[in-house]
Amino acid sequence: MRRRAKIYAGLLAAIVPVTSVIMALGGTPASAAIGGSGPYPADYETSATLANHTIFRPQTLPSERLPIVVWGNGGCSANGLSQGNFLREIASHGFLAIANGAPNGSGSTTSQMLTQSIDWAVAENSRQGSKYYNKIDTSKVAVAGFSCGGLEAYAVSNDPRVTTTGIFSSGLLNDADDYQLRRLTKPIAYFVGGPSDIAYPNAIDDWGKLPAGLPAFMGNLNVGHGGTYDQANGGEFGRVATLYLKWRLKGDTTAGRTFVGADCGLCSSQWSVQQKNLTLDDGTPPPTTPPPTTAPPTGTTGCTAVYSVQDQWNGGFVANVSVTAGTTALTGWRVTLTLPSGASVSSLWNGVSSGTSGTITVANQSYNGRLAAGQATSFGFQGTGSGSGTTASCTGN
């Protein structure tokens, strides 16, 4: 169940008019100046063969090939400079970053414009005479976006050329769109503005519905929905996004340690961190400390259920329950949860629940009930109160 979706949708619609007001007053979120903290000072340009887009690139193209980052703006704004400081920072570290919309453009964008950006970059890399000829790494593509732009990124994340997805202060608005989560096969990262971010419940809801086994990272920085994009070099979001892209698109495992393991670089910082299925690309798993869980129940038939708290804040929590088949295949499963006094379930995904407090049961959905011997799936929920002390048991069919 999606929470605050109407409010969030209203905010997405409101961002474009606000941007227009900024333009009318003569200011822009990013000035047309060479910059960025990386080794390749970057600026933006446009191309006659890619209308209504803004291309951020190193001013002098380096010898190394540039991975591709395509970006959807907040509010689905057609101003390609909306997050210009942020994108110029990324480009200065050796990336080709293409934003939907022309510089200081007006109107709104669509997800198809992200696909156009990828198509254009691939074509320019192979076109003799292009400044980008053999300068682009077309095997490394990130699709990403902020707020409404994050929804655009979701829409094209199944493009087979995409190698990672970045969702910035965004989340699906309707349960009917959850198929976009189920089809994800490549690593995904969420960068959100904390509980005060109006997109936070939607992002948390999406996080709980990600396919089992999908490598995923979530970082929350308590700055609200607006992030730090307009700060110099994109602020903290610019710094962390660049590190993520250096890891995922350039294989930089030093950057990867910012995100992976119990001792990750962000784990002891102002960021609140969650991880799923993350290892460094060099094949060396980082040291990990498993989260507190309830012990697998004894004497159950067919399956086990392991409960863990993913996030806890004052007055609420997010929990995950992993369900694993025993030595025989299952055609369905049912988990019994006993919540502590004062705790209740407010929304639940990947399962069908009966009850909201005390002892409740959660049965499989139509798509995750059949499990081979030893196979696992999971469901999750958001609750009020404290998530600590919940017990779980499983019965299989």
mmCIF file of C-alpha atoms in Angstrom:
data_model
loop_
_atom_site.group_PDB
_atom_site.id
_atom_site.type_symbol
_atom_site.label_atom_id
_atom_site.label_comp_id
_atom_site.label_asym_id
_atom_site.label_seq_id
_atom_site.Cartn_x
_atom_site.Cartn_y
_atom_site.Cartn_z
ATOM 1 C CA MET A 1 0.000 0.000 0.000
ATOM 2 C CA ARG A 2 1.379 3.389 -0.993
ATOM 3 C CA ARG A 3 1.348 6.096 1.671
ATOM 4 C CA ARG A 4 1.120 9.853 1.033
ATOM 5 C CA ALA A 5 1.071 9.179 -2.716
ATOM 6 C CA LYS A 6 -1.359 12.020 -3.453
ATOM 7 C CA ILE A 7 0.710 14.556 -1.521
ATOM 8 C CA TYR A 8 3.897 13.336 -3.193
ATOM 9 C CA ALA A 9 2.302 13.449 -6.647
ATOM 10 C CA GLY A 10 1.193 16.994 -5.971
ATOM 11 C CA LEU A 11 4.732 17.967 -5.059
ATOM 12 C CA LEU A 12 6.065 16.482 -8.298
ATOM 13 C CA ALA A 13 3.597 18.588 -10.251
ATOM 14 C CA ALA A 14 4.520 21.700 -8.293
ATOM 15 C CA ILE A 15 8.278 21.589 -8.890
ATOM 16 C CA VAL A 16 8.097 22.764 -12.515
ATOM 17 C CA PRO A 17 6.246 26.013 -11.755
ATOM 18 C CA VAL A 18 8.718 26.756 -8.949
ATOM 19 C CA THR A 19 11.606 26.275 -11.349
ATOM 20 C CA SER A 20 9.898 28.590 -13.825
ATOM 21 C CA VAL A 21 9.678 31.261 -11.149
ATOM 22 C CA ILE A 22 13.396 30.916 -10.492
ATOM 23 C CA MET A 23 14.096 31.377 -14.191
ATOM 24 C CA ALA A 24 11.868 34.444 -14.326
ATOM 25 C CA LEU A 25 13.848 36.036 -11.506
ATOM 26 C CA GLY A 26 17.006 35.620 -13.529
ATOM 27 C CA GLY A 27 18.720 32.898 -11.472
ATOM 28 C CA THR A 28 19.622 29.376 -12.481
ATOM 29 C CA PRO A 29 20.443 26.412 -10.289
ATOM 30 C CA ALA A 30 23.759 26.041 -12.140
ATOM 31 C CA SER A 31 25.832 28.728 -13.799
ATOM 32 C CA ALA A 32 27.420 28.183 -17.192
ATOM 33 C CA ALA A 33 30.957 27.805 -15.927
ATOM 34 C CA ILE A 34 33.619 25.131 -16.086
ATOM 35 C CA GLY A 35 33.852 23.345 -12.777
ATOM 36 C CA GLY A 36 33.603 20.241 -10.648
ATOM 37 C CA SER A 37 36.053 18.824 -8.128
ATOM 38 C CA GLY A 38 37.231 15.972 -10.346
ATOM 39 C CA PRO A 39 40.390 15.725 -12.467
ATOM 40 C CA TYR A 40 38.561 16.771 -15.651
ATOM 41 C CA PRO A 41 36.947 20.241 -15.321
ATOM 42 C CA ALA A 42 33.534 19.954 -16.938
ATOM 43 C CA ASP A 43 30.921 22.087 -18.642
ATOM 44 C CA TYR A 44 27.772 21.508 -20.659
ATOM 45 C CA GLU A 45 26.860 21.689 -24.323
ATOM 46 C CA THR A 46 23.986 20.859 -26.644
ATOM 47 C CA SER A 47 23.832 18.895 -29.889
ATOM 48 C CA ALA A 48 21.698 19.432 -32.973
ATOM 49 C CA THR A 49 21.284 15.659 -33.158
ATOM 50 C CA LEU A 50 19.953 15.414 -29.593
ATOM 51 C CA ALA A 51 17.338 18.117 -29.290
ATOM 52 C CA ASN A 52 16.014 19.170 -25.874
ATOM 53 C CA HIS A 53 18.863 17.682 -23.885
ATOM 54 C CA THR A 54 21.856 19.082 -21.988
ATOM 55 C CA ILE A 55 25.177 17.248 -22.230
ATOM 56 C CA PHE A 56 27.664 17.532 -19.354
ATOM 57 C CA ARG A 57 31.196 16.400 -20.209
ATOM 58 C CA PRO A 58 34.847 17.048 -19.385
ATOM 59 C CA GLN A 59 35.965 20.157 -21.263
ATOM 60 C CA THR A 60 38.938 18.184 -22.543
ATOM 61 C CA LEU A 61 38.005 14.588 -23.210
ATOM 62 C CA PRO A 62 40.349 12.236 -21.339
ATOM 63 C CA SER A 63 42.048 9.215 -22.844
ATOM 64 C CA GLU A 64 39.877 6.917 -20.737
ATOM 65 C CA ARG A 65 36.422 6.157 -22.088
ATOM 66 C CA LEU A 66 33.470 7.933 -20.495
ATOM 67 C CA PRO A 67 30.692 5.818 -18.958
ATOM 68 C CA ILE A 68 27.185 7.129 -19.621
ATOM 69 C CA VAL A 69 24.837 8.672 -17.040
ATOM 70 C CA VAL A 70 21.371 9.728 -18.218
ATOM 71 C CA TRP A 71 19.341 11.914 -15.868
ATOM 72 C CA GLY A 72 15.697 12.868 -15.269
ATOM 73 C CA ASN A 73 15.211 16.207 -13.508
ATOM 74 C CA GLY A 74 13.109 16.996 -10.469
ATOM 75 C CA GLY A 75 9.515 17.746 -11.408
ATOM 76 C CA CYS A 76 10.267 16.176 -14.823
ATOM 77 C CA SER A 77 11.413 19.704 -15.657
ATOM 78 C CA ALA A 78 12.646 20.365 -19.195
ATOM 79 C CA ASN A 79 15.351 22.677 -17.852
ATOM 80 C CA GLY A 80 18.502 20.619 -18.317
ATOM 81 C CA LEU A 81 20.338 22.809 -15.799
ATOM 82 C CA SER A 82 17.920 22.012 -12.954
ATOM 83 C CA GLN A 83 20.557 19.865 -11.222
ATOM 84 C CA GLY A 84 23.481 21.347 -13.157
ATOM 85 C CA ASN A 85 25.978 21.666 -10.301
ATOM 86 C CA PHE A 86 25.386 18.021 -9.425
ATOM 87 C CA LEU A 87 25.750 16.748 -13.000
ATOM 88 C CA ARG A 88 28.812 18.875 -13.755
ATOM 89 C CA GLU A 89 30.466 17.395 -10.671
ATOM 90 C CA ILE A 90 29.809 13.880 -11.954
ATOM 91 C CA ALA A 91 31.134 14.758 -15.425
ATOM 92 C CA SER A 92 34.336 16.181 -13.924
ATOM 93 C CA HIS A 93 35.212 12.687 -12.711
ATOM 94 C CA GLY A 94 35.211 11.279 -16.239
ATOM 95 C CA PHE A 95 31.563 10.637 -17.099
ATOM 96 C CA LEU A 96 29.254 11.700 -19.903
ATOM 97 C CA ALA A 97 26.119 12.919 -18.099
ATOM 98 C CA ILE A 98 23.080 13.811 -20.202
ATOM 99 C CA ALA A 99 20.063 15.544 -18.672
ATOM 100 C CA ASN A 100 16.586 15.673 -20.127
ATOM 101 C CA GLY A 101 15.684 19.154 -21.350
ATOM 102 C CA ALA A 102 17.584 22.009 -22.983
ATOM 103 C CA PRO A 103 19.566 24.504 -20.886
ATOM 104 C CA ASN A 104 16.979 26.789 -19.235
ATOM 105 C CA GLY A 105 14.294 24.969 -21.198
ATOM 106 C CA SER A 106 10.634 25.021 -20.220
ATOM 107 C CA GLY A 107 7.877 22.452 -20.076
ATOM 108 C CA SER A 108 8.161 18.838 -19.014
ATOM 109 C CA THR A 109 9.970 15.697 -20.088
ATOM 110 C CA THR A 110 9.236 11.991 -20.612
ATOM 111 C CA SER A 111 11.071 8.782 -19.870
ATOM 112 C CA GLN A 112 11.610 8.236 -23.606
ATOM 113 C CA MET A 113 14.068 11.131 -23.505
ATOM 114 C CA LEU A 114 16.380 9.021 -21.331
ATOM 115 C CA THR A 115 16.356 6.317 -23.987
ATOM 116 C CA GLN A 116 17.113 8.964 -26.606
ATOM 117 C CA SER A 117 20.166 9.990 -24.582
ATOM 118 C CA ILE A 118 21.510 6.428 -24.535
ATOM 119 C CA ASP A 119 20.802 5.987 -28.252
ATOM 120 C CA TRP A 120 22.630 9.225 -29.050
ATOM 121 C CA ALA A 121 25.701 8.374 -26.964
ATOM 122 C CA VAL A 122 25.994 4.934 -28.542
ATOM 123 C CA ALA A 123 25.663 6.420 -32.035
ATOM 124 C CA GLU A 124 28.224 9.177 -31.380
ATOM 125 C CA ASN A 125 30.739 6.664 -30.062
ATOM 126 C CA SER A 126 30.602 4.764 -33.338
ATOM 127 C CA ARG A 127 30.357 7.768 -35.697
ATOM 128 C CA GLN A 128 33.654 8.617 -37.364
ATOM 129 C CA GLY A 129 34.234 12.348 -37.171
ATOM 130 C CA SER A 130 32.442 12.710 -33.849
ATOM 131 C CA LYS A 131 34.448 14.203 -30.982
ATOM 132 C CA TYR A 132 33.145 11.216 -28.996
ATOM 133 C CA TYR A 133 34.322 8.591 -31.513
ATOM 134 C CA ASN A 134 35.608 5.654 -29.446
ATOM 135 C CA LYS A 135 35.595 7.918 -26.372
ATOM 136 C CA ILE A 136 32.469 6.530 -24.678
ATOM 137 C CA ASP A 137 32.157 3.279 -22.719
ATOM 138 C CA THR A 138 28.804 2.137 -24.040
ATOM 139 C CA SER A 139 28.942 -1.014 -21.904
ATOM 140 C CA LYS A 140 28.494 1.054 -18.731
ATOM 141 C CA VAL A 141 25.222 2.973 -18.494
ATOM 142 C CA ALA A 142 23.474 4.425 -15.455
ATOM 143 C CA VAL A 143 19.910 5.695 -15.597
ATOM 144 C CA ALA A 144 18.977 7.985 -12.717
ATOM 145 C CA GLY A 145 16.729 10.834 -11.682
ATOM 146 C CA PHE A 146 15.481 13.072 -8.898
ATOM 147 C CA SER A 147 11.840 13.046 -7.689
ATOM 148 C CA CYS A 148 9.665 12.863 -10.831
ATOM 149 C CA GLY A 149 12.869 12.172 -12.762
ATOM 150 C CA GLY A 150 13.321 9.078 -10.629
ATOM 151 C CA LEU A 151 10.022 7.778 -11.964
ATOM 152 C CA GLU A 152 11.366 8.328 -15.471
ATOM 153 C CA ALA A 153 14.466 6.330 -14.522
ATOM 154 C CA TYR A 154 12.364 3.438 -13.235
ATOM 155 C CA ALA A 155 10.425 3.381 -16.508
ATOM 156 C CA VAL A 156 13.526 2.657 -18.613
ATOM 157 C CA SER A 157 15.608 0.690 -16.102
ATOM 158 C CA ASN A 158 14.810 -2.538 -17.949
ATOM 159 C CA ASP A 159 16.678 -1.326 -21.051
ATOM 160 C CA PRO A 160 19.260 -4.104 -21.574
ATOM 161 C CA ARG A 161 22.017 -1.496 -21.953
ATOM 162 C CA VAL A 162 21.469 -0.156 -18.421
ATOM 163 C CA THR A 163 23.941 -1.509 -15.865
ATOM 164 C CA THR A 164 22.710 0.344 -12.756
ATOM 165 C CA THR A 165 19.791 2.530 -11.668
ATOM 166 C CA GLY A 166 19.870 5.511 -9.296
ATOM 167 C CA ILE A 167 16.701 6.706 -7.553
ATOM 168 C CA PHE A 168 17.068 10.092 -5.845
ATOM 169 C CA SER A 169 14.272 11.152 -3.449
ATOM 170 C CA SER A 170 11.686 9.237 -5.417
ATOM 171 C CA GLY A 171 9.466 6.179 -5.301
ATOM 172 C CA LEU A 172 6.640 4.648 -7.259
ATOM 173 C CA LEU A 173 3.281 6.311 -6.634
ATOM 174 C CA ASN A 174 0.945 3.370 -7.257
ATOM 175 C CA ASP A 175 1.010 -0.342 -6.477
ATOM 176 C CA ALA A 176 -0.031 -0.940 -10.088
ATOM 177 C CA ASP A 177 3.476 0.157 -11.109
ATOM 178 C CA ASP A 178 5.251 -2.423 -8.926
ATOM 179 C CA TYR A 179 5.960 -4.508 -12.019
ATOM 180 C CA GLN A 180 8.800 -2.028 -12.628
ATOM 181 C CA LEU A 181 10.413 -3.321 -9.443
ATOM 182 C CA ARG A 182 9.870 -7.001 -10.204
ATOM 183 C CA ARG A 183 11.622 -6.714 -13.564
ATOM 184 C CA LEU A 184 14.800 -5.176 -12.099
ATOM 185 C CA THR A 185 17.901 -7.318 -12.661
ATOM 186 C CA LYS A 186 20.780 -4.830 -12.316
ATOM 187 C CA PRO A 187 22.095 -3.116 -9.160
ATOM 188 C CA ILE A 188 20.056 -0.194 -7.834
ATOM 189 C CA ALA A 189 20.792 2.586 -5.354
ATOM 190 C CA TYR A 190 18.467 4.957 -3.500
ATOM 191 C CA PHE A 191 19.604 8.335 -2.178
ATOM 192 C CA VAL A 192 16.833 9.938 -0.130
ATOM 193 C CA GLY A 193 16.433 12.994 2.113
ATOM 194 C CA GLY A 194 15.464 11.088 5.265
ATOM 195 C CA PRO A 195 12.074 10.797 7.005
ATOM 196 C CA SER A 196 11.331 14.470 6.318
ATOM 197 C CA ASP A 197 11.578 13.798 2.569
ATOM 198 C CA ILE A 198 8.038 13.510 1.237
ATOM 199 C CA ALA A 199 9.203 10.696 -1.059
ATOM 200 C CA TYR A 200 10.617 8.700 1.878
ATOM 201 C CA PRO A 201 7.595 6.383 2.435
ATOM 202 C CA ASN A 202 7.423 5.606 -1.272
ATOM 203 C CA ALA A 203 11.147 4.852 -1.460
ATOM 204 C CA ILE A 204 10.937 2.614 1.622
ATOM 205 C CA ASP A 205 7.948 0.830 0.102
ATOM 206 C CA ASP A 206 9.919 0.194 -3.097
ATOM 207 C CA TRP A 207 12.936 -0.987 -1.108
ATOM 208 C CA GLY A 208 10.862 -3.675 0.561
ATOM 209 C CA LYS A 209 9.559 -4.957 -2.768
ATOM 210 C CA LEU A 210 12.864 -5.368 -4.601
ATOM 211 C CA PRO A 211 13.484 -8.817 -6.099
ATOM 212 C CA ALA A 212 15.281 -11.278 -3.841
ATOM 213 C CA GLY A 213 18.997 -11.321 -4.569
ATOM 214 C CA LEU A 214 19.097 -7.902 -6.286
ATOM 215 C CA PRO A 215 22.150 -5.868 -5.197
ATOM 216 C CA ALA A 216 20.760 -2.690 -3.636
ATOM 217 C CA PHE A 217 21.896 0.236 -1.525
ATOM 218 C CA MET A 218 19.839 2.860 0.283
ATOM 219 C CA GLY A 219 21.262 5.980 1.888
ATOM 220 C CA ASN A 220 19.193 8.550 3.776
ATOM 221 C CA LEU A 221 20.603 11.992 4.558
ATOM 222 C CA ASN A 222 18.254 14.067 6.691
ATOM 223 C CA VAL A 223 18.040 17.124 4.419
ATOM 224 C CA GLY A 224 14.474 16.762 3.138
ATOM 225 C CA HIS A 225 13.197 16.398 -0.409
ATOM 226 C CA GLY A 226 15.302 19.139 -1.989
ATOM 227 C CA GLY A 227 18.612 17.367 -1.430
ATOM 228 C CA THR A 228 21.884 19.245 -1.957
ATOM 229 C CA TYR A 229 21.948 19.435 -5.772
ATOM 230 C CA ASP A 230 22.204 23.236 -5.957
ATOM 231 C CA GLN A 231 25.148 23.444 -3.573
ATOM 232 C CA ALA A 232 28.680 23.767 -4.906
ATOM 233 C CA ASN A 233 29.547 20.578 -6.798
ATOM 234 C CA GLY A 234 26.147 19.178 -5.871
ATOM 235 C CA GLY A 235 26.941 19.074 -2.159
ATOM 236 C CA GLU A 236 26.887 15.787 -0.282
ATOM 237 C CA PHE A 237 24.558 14.137 -2.806
ATOM 238 C CA GLY A 238 27.028 15.033 -5.559
ATOM 239 C CA ARG A 239 29.949 13.555 -3.634
ATOM 240 C CA VAL A 240 28.197 10.299 -2.807
ATOM 241 C CA ALA A 241 26.569 9.844 -6.219
ATOM 242 C CA THR A 242 29.954 10.255 -7.893
ATOM 243 C CA LEU A 243 31.487 7.606 -5.660
ATOM 244 C CA TYR A 244 28.644 5.222 -6.445
ATOM 245 C CA LEU A 245 29.071 5.744 -10.187
ATOM 246 C CA LYS A 246 32.854 5.316 -9.948
ATOM 247 C CA TRP A 247 32.217 1.968 -8.287
ATOM 248 C CA ARG A 248 29.458 0.677 -10.516
ATOM 249 C CA LEU A 249 30.582 2.098 -13.866
ATOM 250 C CA LYS A 250 34.365 2.195 -13.460
ATOM 251 C CA GLY A 251 34.975 -0.764 -11.145
ATOM 252 C CA ASP A 252 36.603 1.424 -8.472
ATOM 253 C CA THR A 253 36.432 -0.845 -5.412
ATOM 254 C CA THR A 254 37.899 1.848 -3.161
ATOM 255 C CA ALA A 255 34.833 3.926 -3.992
ATOM 256 C CA GLY A 256 32.737 0.786 -3.524
ATOM 257 C CA ARG A 257 33.808 0.484 0.092
ATOM 258 C CA THR A 258 31.806 3.657 0.695
ATOM 259 C CA PHE A 259 28.670 1.531 0.302
ATOM 260 C CA VAL A 260 29.510 -2.084 1.089
ATOM 261 C CA GLY A 261 29.798 -3.884 4.406
ATOM 262 C CA ALA A 262 29.101 -3.173 8.056
ATOM 263 C CA ASP A 263 32.094 -0.826 8.127
ATOM 264 C CA CYS A 264 31.255 0.995 4.893
ATOM 265 C CA GLY A 265 32.377 4.594 4.523
ATOM 266 C CA LEU A 266 28.848 5.926 4.951
ATOM 267 C CA CYS A 267 27.937 3.556 7.776
ATOM 268 C CA SER A 268 29.479 5.726 10.500
ATOM 269 C CA SER A 269 28.538 9.061 8.953
ATOM 270 C CA GLN A 270 25.491 11.316 8.912
ATOM 271 C CA TRP A 271 23.910 8.931 6.409
ATOM 272 C CA SER A 272 21.505 6.178 7.465
ATOM 273 C CA VAL A 273 22.420 3.114 5.425
ATOM 274 C CA GLN A 274 20.707 -0.089 4.299
ATOM 275 C CA GLN A 275 22.255 -2.773 2.094
ATOM 276 C CA LYS A 276 21.066 -5.849 0.233
ATOM 277 C CA ASN A 277 23.249 -8.447 -1.504
ATOM 278 C CA LEU A 278 26.258 -6.141 -1.867
ATOM 279 C CA THR A 279 29.813 -7.331 -2.481
ATOM 280 C CA LEU A 280 32.745 -5.540 -4.061
ATOM 281 C CA ASP A 281 33.266 -6.243 -7.734
ATOM 282 C CA ASP A 282 36.744 -7.593 -7.091
ATOM 283 C CA GLY A 283 35.070 -10.679 -5.670
ATOM 284 C CA THR A 284 36.207 -9.972 -2.120
ATOM 285 C CA PRO A 285 33.220 -9.785 0.200
ATOM 286 C CA PRO A 286 33.596 -7.056 2.817
ATOM 287 C CA PRO A 287 33.433 -7.889 6.514
ATOM 288 C CA THR A 288 29.810 -8.062 7.501
ATOM 289 C CA THR A 289 27.883 -8.112 10.718
ATOM 290 C CA PRO A 290 24.428 -9.653 10.242
ATOM 291 C CA PRO A 291 21.503 -7.647 11.620
ATOM 292 C CA PRO A 292 19.773 -8.918 14.762
ATOM 293 C CA THR A 293 17.276 -11.599 13.824
ATOM 294 C CA THR A 294 14.981 -14.039 15.518
ATOM 295 C CA ALA A 295 16.288 -17.584 15.540
ATOM 296 C CA PRO A 296 14.704 -19.877 12.952
ATOM 297 C CA PRO A 297 11.791 -21.615 14.622
ATOM 298 C CA THR A 298 11.997 -25.287 15.438
ATOM 299 C CA GLY A 299 9.400 -27.849 14.606
ATOM 300 C CA THR A 300 7.802 -25.965 11.699
ATOM 301 C CA THR A 301 6.755 -27.852 8.603
ATOM 302 C CA GLY A 302 8.240 -27.072 5.230
ATOM 303 C CA CYS A 303 9.822 -23.631 5.742
ATOM 304 C CA THR A 304 11.535 -21.207 8.094
ATOM 305 C CA ALA A 305 10.943 -17.497 8.615
ATOM 306 C CA VAL A 306 13.611 -15.059 9.791
ATOM 307 C CA TYR A 307 12.530 -11.594 10.901
ATOM 308 C CA SER A 308 14.841 -8.557 10.911
ATOM 309 C CA VAL A 309 14.398 -4.830 11.475
ATOM 310 C CA GLN A 310 15.710 -2.861 8.501
ATOM 311 C CA ASP A 311 15.139 0.625 9.868
ATOM 312 C CA GLN A 312 13.873 2.027 13.165
ATOM 313 C CA TRP A 313 12.994 5.608 14.009
ATOM 314 C CA ASN A 314 11.026 7.355 16.717
ATOM 315 C CA GLY A 315 7.513 5.976 16.367
ATOM 316 C CA GLY A 316 8.009 3.609 13.443
ATOM 317 C CA PHE A 317 10.066 0.934 11.729
ATOM 318 C CA VAL A 318 10.544 -1.106 8.552
ATOM 319 C CA ALA A 319 11.001 -4.878 8.827
ATOM 320 C CA ASN A 320 11.818 -7.720 6.464
ATOM 321 C CA VAL A 321 10.903 -11.406 6.775
ATOM 322 C CA SER A 322 12.895 -13.964 4.812
ATOM 323 C CA VAL A 323 11.018 -17.185 4.017
ATOM 324 C CA THR A 324 13.063 -20.260 3.051
ATOM 325 C CA ALA A 325 11.726 -23.606 1.879
ATOM 326 C CA GLY A 326 12.975 -26.757 3.617
ATOM 327 C CA THR A 327 14.030 -29.974 1.947
ATOM 328 C CA THR A 328 10.912 -30.176 -0.228
ATOM 329 C CA ALA A 329 9.367 -27.723 -2.673
ATOM 330 C CA LEU A 330 6.455 -25.530 -1.601
ATOM 331 C CA THR A 331 3.344 -24.450 -3.448
ATOM 332 C CA GLY A 332 2.588 -21.804 -0.813
ATOM 333 C CA TRP A 333 3.558 -20.569 2.642
ATOM 334 C CA ARG A 334 2.089 -18.801 5.654
ATOM 335 C CA VAL A 335 4.028 -16.853 8.286
ATOM 336 C CA THR A 336 2.730 -16.124 11.780
ATOM 337 C CA LEU A 337 4.081 -12.927 13.330
ATOM 338 C CA THR A 338 3.645 -11.972 16.966
ATOM 339 C CA LEU A 339 4.187 -8.247 17.344
ATOM 340 C CA PRO A 340 5.120 -6.624 20.656
ATOM 341 C CA SER A 341 2.576 -4.561 22.542
ATOM 342 C CA GLY A 342 2.068 -1.157 20.928
ATOM 343 C CA ALA A 343 3.347 -2.210 17.491
ATOM 344 C CA SER A 344 1.123 -2.450 14.434
ATOM 345 C CA VAL A 345 1.464 -2.926 10.678
ATOM 346 C CA SER A 346 0.591 0.098 8.531
ATOM 347 C CA SER A 347 1.595 -1.235 5.093
ATOM 348 C CA LEU A 348 2.892 -4.569 3.796
ATOM 349 C CA TRP A 349 4.343 -5.772 0.506
ATOM 350 C CA ASN A 350 5.020 -9.134 -1.180
ATOM 351 C CA GLY A 351 2.453 -10.867 1.059
ATOM 352 C CA VAL A 352 -1.234 -10.950 2.015
ATOM 353 C CA SER A 353 -1.811 -10.104 5.663
ATOM 354 C CA SER A 354 -4.584 -10.872 8.114
ATOM 355 C CA GLY A 355 -4.653 -8.460 11.036
ATOM 356 C CA THR A 356 -2.469 -5.479 11.919
ATOM 357 C CA SER A 357 -1.434 -5.991 15.560
ATOM 358 C CA GLY A 358 -0.842 -8.740 18.083
ATOM 359 C CA THR A 359 -0.590 -12.068 16.282
ATOM 360 C CA ILE A 360 -1.053 -11.739 12.524
ATOM 361 C CA THR A 361 -0.611 -14.082 9.581
ATOM 362 C CA VAL A 362 0.962 -13.291 6.224
ATOM 363 C CA ALA A 363 0.416 -15.596 3.244
ATOM 364 C CA ASN A 364 2.275 -15.596 -0.048
ATOM 365 C CA GLN A 365 1.267 -13.577 -3.074
ATOM 366 C CA SER A 366 0.460 -15.402 -6.322
ATOM 367 C CA TYR A 367 3.957 -14.742 -7.671
ATOM 368 C CA ASN A 368 6.131 -15.816 -4.702
ATOM 369 C CA GLY A 369 4.402 -18.872 -3.239
ATOM 370 C CA ARG A 370 6.132 -21.585 -5.249
ATOM 371 C CA LEU A 371 9.605 -22.237 -3.865
ATOM 372 C CA ALA A 372 12.017 -24.994 -4.782
ATOM 373 C CA ALA A 373 13.740 -26.851 -1.954
ATOM 374 C CA GLY A 374 16.086 -24.416 -0.221
ATOM 375 C CA GLN A 375 14.833 -21.428 -2.217
ATOM 376 C CA ALA A 376 14.046 -18.173 -0.420
ATOM 377 C CA THR A 377 11.770 -15.199 -0.892
ATOM 378 C CA SER A 378 10.823 -12.336 1.380
ATOM 379 C CA PHE A 379 8.132 -9.855 2.322
ATOM 380 C CA GLY A 380 8.329 -6.649 4.265
ATOM 381 C CA PHE A 381 6.219 -4.145 6.100
ATOM 382 C CA GLN A 382 6.233 -0.706 7.645
ATOM 383 C CA GLY A 383 4.891 -0.406 11.157
ATOM 384 C CA THR A 384 4.276 1.944 14.042
ATOM 385 C CA GLY A 385 5.884 1.547 17.444
ATOM 386 C CA SER A 386 8.973 -0.586 17.967
ATOM 387 C CA GLY A 387 9.936 -3.453 15.673
ATOM 388 C CA SER A 388 12.126 -5.130 18.272
ATOM 389 C CA GLY A 389 10.890 -8.367 19.836
ATOM 390 C CA THR A 390 8.710 -9.668 17.012
ATOM 391 C CA THR A 391 8.751 -13.444 16.566
ATOM 392 C CA ALA A 392 8.101 -15.324 13.316
ATOM 393 C CA SER A 393 7.211 -18.897 12.376
ATOM 394 C CA CYS A 394 6.424 -20.443 9.003
ATOM 395 C CA THR A 395 4.182 -23.223 7.695
ATOM 396 C CA GLY A 396 4.483 -24.473 4.128
ATOM 397 C CA ASN A 397 2.033 -26.097 1.767
#
